Amino acid sequence: MSVQVRFFASLRELLQCTDAEVPAAAVRTVGDVWHQAVGERAPPGKLLMAVNQQYAGWDDPVADGDEVGFFPPVTGG
Amino acid sequence: MSVQVRFFASLRELLQCTDAEVPAAAVRTVGDVWHQAVGERAPPGKLLMAVNQQYAGWDDPVADGDEVGFFPPVTGG
Amino acid sequence: MAEAGIRLAPVPFDPWAELAALQSALAPAVGASAIFLGTARADAADPAEPDGPRLTALELEHYPGMTERELQRIATMAAAAHDLLAARIVHRVGRVAPGEPIVLVAALATRRAAAFSACRQMIEALKYEAPFWKRECFSDGSARWVEANTPAAADGAAIPGADPAASTGLPG
Amino acid sequence: MAEAGIRLAPVPFDPWAELAALQSALAPAVGASAIFLGTARADAADPAEPDGPRLTALELEHYPGMTERELQRIATMAAAAHDLLAARIVHRVGRVAPGEPIVLVAALATRRAAAFSACRQMIEALKYEAPFWKRECFSDGSARWVEANTPAAADGAAIPGADPAASTGLPG
């Protein structure tokens, strides 16, 4: 009964967070997942997020078994 | 004392003209070269022309030793 | 139905061999192929100091699973929107040396307008949507994350809605 | 100063070998390469009769001297306008079989916007300004001259002033 949380690239280094797991009962939205995993620290100005590997928003719902990713602007290509 | 005249592609076939030479004294402009080489036949609606291998216009001047090319719209690439 | 193929390459790849195979598989239906190849440059760490530390490698991180999914979505959408015969995206991951290919985007079509538009659409979408992150390593041992790709508008092409951050509803 | 190279190919050429050599000569300065390849399609003579006679060859006539001059002008202008590291145009002449390359246009730059713009500019200029003429030969033994290239506007890109006919001052 949990939500997997993943951090990438400079955000992972900034937070010094490895991937985490938060209790599903404690979160309703992506924003909740951030605060459960990271604490009270405000998100950086440009933060991207995904639920189950699809782009999502701060207020999007999250359910048991979901995977939530947080990452900085992408710089591929 | 002459101007070389060259025809290309469908225009060459249409006119059944091979390359030609016209006396320089008889021509002042590209248009004069056309009529000296082809006769009274009006030019086709879409005709391109070049003097010394650079695009030119019907009224551009022509001098002894010049090469004048007439051709249809280009279709390369 | 257009072939829309994508691939992550953990080691250097040969874009020309890739293209030769794709082209010969689809000839003589193809009339126009538009191709973009992005390669790693040996830039100076600081443009103001051209004799200072230089880039010795790029490290390309990605989001396994999501990255492939995004690339496939981008290729499939471009193939459908422009009626392509084939769309192809190959992107390196891992450590990339200067001069090596990073990304190959190819659009094969009957006519050039479709090929060009699709190729451009794919690389712009990839730059702003595909989860890759570049870390630059320099000859003095320092390293830094690239903060953002060049904005599309400043780079000569306005790509409306290409920035997913604009629609996340993030406060602030 | 950018290398702006052009070549007429009287026999089939390998675009990928051409590009591999160009790219490796300029790496690691190059960051973005935009490439267009035009190839001969085995089209039906009449689109309304897909099972009718098909194209068996293209015959490409050119204006020796003027064609090279125009291609060189086009490549040099694009290289200068977009600050390219290299511009390259290769164009077939003579008899071309379906599936074979007709034209290769490559623009190598540090950044993608310049590469794309230069590549597109070169192929559009070539289509409307370089003196080449295509004759289509079909499986029933018939042949016809292609009358004009697809207008740039209908093909998705308005190229102001690309039609030299507009400025010839021809009466009528």
Coordinates of C-alpha atoms in Angstrom, one line a residue:
Chain A
M1 CA 0.0 0.0 0.0
S2 CA 2.5 2.6 -1.2
V3 CA 3.5 5.1 -3.9
Q4 CA 7.0 4.8 -5.4
V5 CA 8.8 8.1 -5.7
R6 CA 11.7 8.8 -8.1
F7 CA 14.0 11.7 -8.5
F8 CA 16.3 12.4 -11.4
A9 CA 19.4 14.3 -12.4
S10 CA 20.2 17.6 -10.7
L11 CA 17.1 17.3 -8.5
R12 CA 18.3 14.1 -7.1
E13 CA 21.6 15.7 -6.2
L14 CA 20.0 18.9 -4.9
L15 CA 17.7 16.9 -2.5
Q16 CA 20.3 14.3 -1.8
C17 CA 17.3 12.0 -2.0
T18 CA 17.4 8.5 -3.4
D19 CA 14.2 6.9 -4.7
A20 CA 11.6 6.7 -1.9
E21 CA 8.4 5.1 -1.0
V22 CA 5.5 6.9 0.7
P23 CA 2.4 5.4 2.3
A24 CA -0.6 5.6 -0.2
A25 CA -2.9 6.5 2.6
A26 CA -1.0 9.7 3.3
V27 CA -1.2 11.2 -0.2
R28 CA -4.0 12.3 -2.5
T29 CA -2.1 14.4 -5.0
V30 CA 1.3 14.7 -6.6
G31 CA 1.9 17.7 -4.3
D32 CA 1.2 15.5 -1.3
V33 CA 3.7 13.0 -2.6
W34 CA 6.4 15.7 -2.8
H35 CA 5.9 16.8 0.7
Q36 CA 5.7 13.3 2.1
A37 CA 9.0 12.4 0.4
V38 CA 10.9 15.7 0.7
G39 CA 9.4 17.3 3.8
E40 CA 8.4 21.0 3.9
R41 CA 11.0 22.0 1.4
A42 CA 9.3 24.0 -1.4
P43 CA 9.7 22.6 -4.9
P44 CA 12.2 24.4 -7.2
G45 CA 10.8 26.9 -9.6
K46 CA 11.0 24.6 -12.6
L47 CA 10.0 21.1 -11.7
L48 CA 8.5 18.5 -13.9
M49 CA 6.5 15.6 -12.6
A50 CA 5.0 12.4 -13.9
V51 CA 2.6 9.8 -12.6
N52 CA 3.1 6.3 -14.0
Q53 CA 5.6 7.7 -16.5
Q54 CA 3.2 10.3 -18.0
Y55 CA 3.5 14.0 -17.5
A56 CA 1.3 15.2 -14.7
G57 CA 0.5 18.3 -12.6
W58 CA 0.9 19.2 -8.9
D59 CA -2.8 18.7 -8.2
D60 CA -3.2 15.4 -10.1
P61 CA -4.5 12.4 -8.1
V62 CA -2.2 9.6 -7.0
A63 CA -3.3 6.1 -5.9
D64 CA -1.8 3.0 -4.3
G65 CA 0.8 1.4 -6.6
D66 CA 1.5 4.5 -8.6
E67 CA 4.9 5.7 -9.5
V68 CA 5.6 9.4 -9.2
G69 CA 8.7 10.9 -10.8
F70 CA 10.1 14.4 -10.1
F71 CA 12.7 16.0 -12.4
P72 CA 14.2 19.2 -13.7
P73 CA 13.6 20.5 -17.2
V74 CA 14.8 18.0 -19.7
T75 CA 17.9 18.6 -21.7
G76 CA 18.2 15.8 -24.2
G77 CA 18.8 15.9 -28.0
Chain B
M1 CA 31.3 38.3 -84.1
S2 CA 28.5 36.1 -82.8
V3 CA 26.3 35.1 -79.9
Q4 CA 26.0 31.5 -78.9
V5 CA 22.4 30.3 -78.2
R6 CA 21.5 27.2 -76.3
F7 CA 18.2 25.5 -75.7
F8 CA 17.4 22.9 -73.0
A9 CA 15.0 20.1 -72.2
S10 CA 11.4 20.3 -73.4
L11 CA 12.1 23.6 -75.1
R12 CA 14.8 22.1 -77.3
E13 CA 12.3 19.4 -78.3
L14 CA 9.4 21.8 -78.8
L15 CA 11.5 24.1 -81.1
Q16 CA 13.3 21.2 -82.7
C17 CA 16.2 23.6 -82.4
T18 CA 19.8 22.5 -81.7
D19 CA 22.2 25.1 -80.3
A20 CA 22.6 28.0 -82.6
E21 CA 24.8 31.0 -83.4
V22 CA 23.4 34.5 -84.3
P23 CA 25.3 37.4 -85.6
A24 CA 26.1 39.9 -82.8
A25 CA 25.4 42.8 -85.0
A26 CA 21.8 41.7 -85.3
V27 CA 20.9 41.6 -81.6
R28 CA 20.8 44.1 -78.8
T29 CA 18.8 42.2 -76.2
V30 CA 17.9 38.6 -75.1
G31 CA 14.6 39.1 -76.9
D32 CA 16.4 39.9 -80.1
V33 CA 18.4 36.7 -79.7
W34 CA 15.3 34.6 -79.3
H35 CA 13.8 36.0 -82.5
Q36 CA 17.0 35.8 -84.5
A37 CA 17.4 32.1 -83.5
V38 CA 13.8 31.0 -83.5
G39 CA 12.0 33.3 -85.9
E40 CA 8.7 35.0 -85.2
R41 CA 7.5 32.2 -83.0
A42 CA 6.4 33.7 -79.6
P43 CA 8.2 32.4 -76.5
P44 CA 6.3 29.9 -74.4
G45 CA 4.5 31.3 -71.3
K46 CA 7.1 30.1 -68.8
L47 CA 10.5 30.7 -70.3
L48 CA 13.7 31.1 -68.3
M49 CA 16.8 32.7 -69.8
A50 CA 20.4 33.3 -69.0
V51 CA 23.2 35.4 -70.3
N52 CA 26.7 33.9 -69.8
Q53 CA 25.1 31.3 -67.4
Q54 CA 23.4 33.8 -65.1
Y55 CA 19.7 34.4 -65.0
A56 CA 18.7 37.3 -67.2
G57 CA 15.5 39.0 -68.5
W58 CA 14.0 39.5 -72.0
D59 CA 15.2 43.1 -72.3
D60 CA 18.8 42.5 -70.9
P61 CA 21.6 43.5 -73.2
V62 CA 23.6 41.0 -75.2
A63 CA 27.1 41.5 -76.6
D64 CA 29.5 39.8 -79.0
G65 CA 30.8 36.6 -77.5
D66 CA 28.0 36.1 -75.0
E67 CA 26.2 32.8 -74.5
V68 CA 22.4 33.0 -74.2
G69 CA 20.5 30.0 -72.8
F70 CA 16.7 29.5 -73.0
F71 CA 15.0 26.8 -71.0
P72 CA 11.7 25.8 -69.3
P73 CA 11.1 26.0 -65.5
V74 CA 13.7 23.9 -63.7
T75 CA 12.7 20.6 -62.1
G76 CA 15.7 19.3 -60.3
G77 CA 16.0 18.1 -56.7
Chain C
M1 CA 0.9 2.3 -41.7
A2 CA 4.1 4.1 -41.0
E3 CA 6.9 2.4 -39.1
A4 CA 7.7 4.6 -36.1
G5 CA 10.8 3.1 -34.5
I6 CA 12.7 4.4 -31.5
R7 CA 15.8 3.1 -29.7
L8 CA 18.0 4.0 -26.8
A9 CA 21.7 3.4 -27.5
P10 CA 23.9 2.7 -24.5
V11 CA 27.0 2.7 -26.7
P12 CA 28.1 4.7 -29.7
F13 CA 25.9 4.1 -32.8
D14 CA 26.5 4.7 -36.5
P15 CA 23.8 7.0 -37.8
W16 CA 24.7 6.5 -41.4
A17 CA 24.4 2.7 -41.2
E18 CA 21.1 3.2 -39.5
L19 CA 19.9 5.5 -42.2
A20 CA 21.2 3.3 -45.1
A21 CA 19.2 0.3 -43.8
L22 CA 16.0 2.3 -43.2
Q23 CA 16.2 4.0 -46.6
S24 CA 16.9 0.8 -48.6
A25 CA 14.1 -1.0 -46.8
L26 CA 11.6 1.6 -48.0
A27 CA 12.9 2.5 -51.4
P28 CA 11.5 3.1 -54.0
A29 CA 8.4 4.4 -52.1
V30 CA 10.4 7.2 -50.4
G31 CA 10.9 10.4 -52.3
A32 CA 12.2 12.7 -49.4
S33 CA 14.1 12.0 -46.3
A34 CA 14.8 14.7 -43.7
I35 CA 17.3 13.9 -41.1
F36 CA 18.7 15.6 -38.0
L37 CA 21.8 14.5 -36.2
G38 CA 22.9 16.0 -33.0
T39 CA 26.5 15.4 -31.9
A40 CA 28.5 16.3 -28.8
R41 CA 30.7 19.4 -29.3
A42 CA 34.0 19.9 -27.5
D43 CA 32.9 23.3 -26.2
A44 CA 34.8 25.5 -23.8
A45 CA 33.3 25.3 -20.3
D46 CA 33.2 29.1 -20.4
P47 CA 32.7 30.7 -23.8
A48 CA 34.6 33.8 -22.5
E49 CA 37.6 31.6 -21.9
P50 CA 38.2 29.7 -25.1
D51 CA 41.6 28.4 -23.8
G52 CA 40.1 27.3 -20.5
P53 CA 38.7 23.9 -19.6
R54 CA 36.9 22.0 -22.4
L55 CA 34.1 19.5 -22.5
T56 CA 35.6 16.0 -22.3
A57 CA 32.3 14.0 -22.0
L58 CA 28.6 14.3 -21.7
E59 CA 26.7 12.0 -19.3
L60 CA 23.2 11.4 -20.4
E61 CA 20.7 10.3 -17.8
H62 CA 17.2 9.2 -18.6
Y63 CA 14.0 7.9 -17.0
P64 CA 13.9 4.2 -18.0
G65 CA 10.5 3.3 -19.2
M66 CA 9.2 6.9 -19.5
T67 CA 11.9 8.0 -21.9
E68 CA 11.1 5.1 -24.4
R69 CA 7.4 5.8 -24.0
E70 CA 7.8 9.5 -24.8
L71 CA 10.1 8.9 -27.8
Q72 CA 7.6 6.4 -29.1
R73 CA 4.7 8.8 -28.7
I74 CA 6.7 11.6 -30.4
A75 CA 7.6 9.3 -33.4
T76 CA 4.1 7.9 -33.7
M77 CA 2.5 11.3 -33.6
A78 CA 4.8 12.8 -36.2
A79 CA 4.4 9.8 -38.5
A80 CA 0.6 10.1 -38.3
A81 CA 0.4 13.8 -38.6
H82 CA 2.7 14.0 -41.7
D83 CA 1.7 10.7 -43.3
L84 CA 5.3 9.4 -43.2
L85 CA 6.5 6.2 -44.6
A86 CA 8.8 5.9 -41.6
A87 CA 9.9 7.9 -38.5
R88 CA 13.0 6.9 -36.6
I89 CA 14.5 8.3 -33.4
V90 CA 17.8 6.9 -31.9
H91 CA 19.2 8.6 -28.7
R92 CA 22.3 7.8 -26.8
V93 CA 22.4 7.3 -23.0
G94 CA 25.4 7.0 -20.8
R95 CA 28.8 8.7 -21.4
V96 CA 29.2 10.4 -24.7
A97 CA 32.5 11.7 -26.0
P98 CA 32.9 14.9 -28.1
G99 CA 32.2 14.1 -31.8
E100 CA 29.9 11.2 -31.0
P101 CA 26.2 11.2 -32.1
I102 CA 23.7 12.0 -29.3
V103 CA 20.5 11.9 -31.3
L104 CA 19.3 10.9 -34.8
V105 CA 15.9 11.8 -36.0
A106 CA 14.7 10.8 -39.5
A107 CA 11.5 11.3 -41.3
L108 CA 10.9 9.5 -44.6
A109 CA 8.0 10.6 -46.8
T110 CA 6.9 10.8 -50.4
R111 CA 7.4 14.6 -50.4
R112 CA 9.8 17.1 -48.9
A113 CA 7.4 19.3 -47.0
A114 CA 6.1 16.4 -44.9
A115 CA 9.6 15.1 -44.3
F116 CA 11.0 18.5 -43.1
S117 CA 8.0 19.3 -40.9
A118 CA 8.0 15.9 -39.3
C119 CA 11.7 15.9 -38.6
R120 CA 11.6 19.4 -37.1
Q121 CA 8.5 18.5 -35.0
M122 CA 10.2 15.4 -33.6
I123 CA 13.5 17.0 -32.6
E124 CA 11.7 20.0 -31.0
A125 CA 9.3 17.7 -29.1
L126 CA 12.2 15.5 -28.0
K127 CA 14.2 18.6 -26.7
Y128 CA 11.3 19.7 -24.5
E129 CA 9.5 16.6 -23.6
A130 CA 11.7 13.5 -23.6
P131 CA 13.2 12.8 -20.2
F132 CA 16.9 13.1 -20.7
W133 CA 19.4 15.1 -18.7
K134 CA 22.9 16.1 -19.8
R135 CA 25.8 16.5 -17.4
E136 CA 28.9 18.1 -18.8
C137 CA 32.3 16.9 -17.7
F138 CA 35.3 19.2 -18.3
S139 CA 39.0 18.8 -18.7
D140 CA 39.7 20.4 -15.2
G141 CA 37.6 17.6 -13.6
S142 CA 34.6 19.8 -12.9
A143 CA 31.1 18.8 -14.0
R144 CA 27.7 20.5 -14.2
W145 CA 24.2 19.7 -15.2
V146 CA 22.9 21.5 -18.3
E147 CA 20.0 23.6 -16.9
A148 CA 17.7 23.8 -20.0
N149 CA 17.6 23.4 -23.7
T150 CA 17.8 26.5 -25.8
P151 CA 14.2 28.0 -25.9
A152 CA 12.6 27.0 -29.2
A153 CA 11.6 30.6 -29.9
A154 CA 15.1 32.0 -29.5
D155 CA 16.3 29.1 -31.6
G156 CA 14.2 30.1 -34.5
A157 CA 11.1 27.9 -34.1
A158 CA 8.2 28.6 -31.9
I159 CA 6.7 25.3 -30.7
P160 CA 3.5 26.1 -29.0
G161 CA 2.8 23.9 -26.0
A162 CA 6.2 22.2 -26.2
D163 CA 7.0 23.0 -22.5
P164 CA 5.3 20.5 -20.3
A165 CA 6.1 22.7 -17.3
A166 CA 3.5 25.2 -18.6
S167 CA 0.7 22.8 -17.9
T168 CA 1.6 21.1 -14.7
G169 CA -0.3 23.6 -12.6
L170 CA 2.7 23.9 -10.3
P171 CA 2.1 26.7 -7.8
G172 CA 4.4 29.7 -8.1
Chain D
M1 CA 35.2 30.1 -43.2
A2 CA 32.6 27.5 -44.0
E3 CA 33.3 24.8 -46.5
A4 CA 30.6 25.1 -49.2
G5 CA 31.1 22.1 -51.5
I6 CA 29.0 21.0 -54.5
R7 CA 29.2 18.1 -56.9
L8 CA 27.4 16.7 -59.9
A9 CA 27.3 12.9 -59.8
P10 CA 27.1 11.2 -63.2
V11 CA 26.7 7.8 -61.6
P12 CA 24.9 6.6 -58.4
F13 CA 26.4 8.0 -55.2
D14 CA 26.3 6.8 -51.6
P15 CA 24.9 9.7 -49.5
W16 CA 25.7 8.0 -46.2
A17 CA 29.4 7.6 -47.1
E18 CA 29.4 11.2 -48.2
L19 CA 27.9 12.4 -44.9
A20 CA 30.1 10.1 -42.7
A21 CA 33.2 11.7 -44.3
L22 CA 31.9 15.2 -43.9
Q23 CA 30.8 14.7 -40.3
S24 CA 34.0 13.1 -39.2
A25 CA 36.1 15.8 -40.8
L26 CA 34.4 18.5 -38.8
A27 CA 33.7 16.7 -35.5
P28 CA 33.8 17.8 -32.7
A29 CA 33.0 21.3 -33.8
V30 CA 29.6 20.3 -35.2
G31 CA 26.6 20.1 -32.9
A32 CA 23.8 19.9 -35.4
S33 CA 23.5 18.4 -38.9
A34 CA 20.4 18.8 -41.0
I35 CA 20.2 16.7 -44.1
F36 CA 17.8 16.3 -47.0
L37 CA 17.9 13.3 -49.3
G38 CA 15.7 13.2 -52.4
T39 CA 15.3 9.8 -54.1
A40 CA 13.5 8.6 -57.2
R41 CA 10.1 7.0 -56.5
A42 CA 8.6 4.3 -58.7
D43 CA 5.4 6.2 -59.1
A44 CA 2.5 5.3 -61.4
A45 CA 2.4 7.3 -64.6
D46 CA -1.2 8.2 -63.8
P47 CA -2.1 8.4 -60.0
A48 CA -5.6 7.4 -61.0
E49 CA -4.3 4.1 -62.5
P50 CA -2.1 2.6 -59.8
D51 CA -1.8 -0.6 -61.8
G52 CA -0.9 1.2 -65.0
P53 CA 2.6 2.0 -66.3
R54 CA 5.2 2.8 -63.6
L55 CA 8.2 5.0 -63.6
T56 CA 11.3 3.0 -64.7
A57 CA 13.8 5.8 -64.8
L58 CA 14.4 9.5 -64.5
E59 CA 16.7 11.3 -67.0
L60 CA 18.2 14.3 -65.5
E61 CA 19.4 17.0 -67.9
H62 CA 21.4 20.0 -66.7
Y63 CA 23.2 23.1 -68.1
P64 CA 26.9 22.3 -67.8
G65 CA 28.7 25.2 -66.3
M66 CA 25.6 27.2 -65.2
T67 CA 24.3 24.3 -63.0
E68 CA 27.5 24.0 -61.0
R69 CA 27.6 27.8 -60.7
E70 CA 24.1 28.0 -59.3
L71 CA 24.7 25.2 -56.9
Q72 CA 27.8 26.8 -55.6
R73 CA 26.0 30.1 -55.2
I74 CA 23.2 28.4 -53.3
A75 CA 25.6 26.6 -51.0
T76 CA 27.8 29.6 -50.4
M77 CA 24.9 31.9 -49.6
A78 CA 23.4 29.4 -47.2
A79 CA 26.7 28.8 -45.4
A80 CA 27.2 32.5 -45.0
A81 CA 23.7 33.4 -44.0
H82 CA 23.5 30.7 -41.3
D83 CA 27.1 30.7 -40.2
L84 CA 27.5 27.0 -41.1
L85 CA 30.6 24.9 -40.5
A86 CA 29.9 23.2 -43.8
A87 CA 27.3 23.2 -46.6
R88 CA 27.2 20.3 -49.1
I89 CA 25.1 19.7 -52.2
V90 CA 25.4 16.6 -54.4
H91 CA 23.1 16.2 -57.4
R92 CA 22.8 13.3 -59.8
V93 CA 22.8 13.9 -63.6
G94 CA 22.0 11.3 -66.3
R95 CA 19.7 8.3 -65.9
V96 CA 18.5 7.6 -62.4
A97 CA 16.7 4.4 -61.4
P98 CA 13.8 4.3 -58.8
G99 CA 15.3 4.1 -55.3
E100 CA 18.5 5.9 -56.2
P101 CA 19.4 9.2 -54.7
I102 CA 18.8 12.3 -56.8
V103 CA 20.0 15.1 -54.4
L104 CA 21.7 15.3 -51.1
V105 CA 21.7 18.6 -49.1
A106 CA 23.6 18.9 -45.8
A107 CA 24.0 21.8 -43.4
L108 CA 26.5 21.3 -40.5
A109 CA 26.3 23.9 -37.8
T110 CA 26.9 24.4 -34.1
R111 CA 23.1 24.6 -33.4
R112 CA 20.0 23.1 -34.8
A113 CA 18.1 26.2 -35.9
A114 CA 20.8 27.3 -38.3
A115 CA 21.2 23.8 -39.6
F116 CA 17.5 23.3 -40.3
S117 CA 17.1 26.8 -41.9
A118 CA 20.1 26.4 -44.1
C119 CA 19.1 22.9 -45.3
R120 CA 15.6 24.0 -46.1
Q121 CA 16.8 27.2 -47.8
M122 CA 19.3 25.2 -50.0
I123 CA 16.8 22.6 -51.2
E124 CA 14.1 25.2 -51.9
A125 CA 16.5 27.4 -53.9
L126 CA 17.8 24.4 -55.7
K127 CA 14.3 23.3 -56.7
Y128 CA 13.5 26.7 -58.2
E129 CA 16.8 28.0 -59.4
A130 CA 19.3 25.3 -60.3
P131 CA 19.0 24.3 -64.0
F132 CA 18.1 20.7 -63.9
W133 CA 15.3 19.1 -65.9
K134 CA 13.7 15.7 -65.2
R135 CA 12.3 13.4 -67.9
E136 CA 10.2 10.5 -66.6
C137 CA 10.4 7.2 -68.4
F138 CA 7.6 4.7 -67.9
S139 CA 7.2 0.9 -68.2
D140 CA 5.1 1.2 -71.3
G141 CA 7.9 2.9 -73.2
S142 CA 6.4 6.4 -72.9
A143 CA 8.3 9.4 -71.5
R144 CA 7.5 12.9 -70.5
W145 CA 9.2 16.0 -69.1
V146 CA 8.2 17.1 -65.6
E147 CA 6.7 20.5 -66.2
A148 CA 7.4 22.2 -62.9
N149 CA 8.4 21.5 -59.3
T150 CA 5.7 21.6 -56.7
P151 CA 5.1 25.2 -55.8
A152 CA 6.9 26.0 -52.5
A153 CA 3.7 27.5 -51.0
A154 CA 1.6 24.5 -51.7
D155 CA 4.4 22.4 -50.4
G156 CA 4.4 24.1 -47.0
A157 CA 7.1 26.7 -47.3
A158 CA 6.7 30.1 -49.0
I159 CA 10.1 31.0 -50.5
P160 CA 9.8 34.7 -51.5
G161 CA 11.6 35.4 -54.8
A162 CA 12.5 31.8 -55.4
D163 CA 11.0 31.9 -58.9
P164 CA 13.5 33.4 -61.3
A165 CA 10.7 33.6 -63.9
A166 CA 9.1 36.3 -61.9
S167 CA 12.0 38.7 -62.6
T168 CA 12.8 38.0 -66.2
G169 CA 10.6 40.8 -67.5
L170 CA 9.3 38.4 -70.1
P171 CA 6.3 40.0 -72.0
G172 CA 3.0 38.2 -71.5

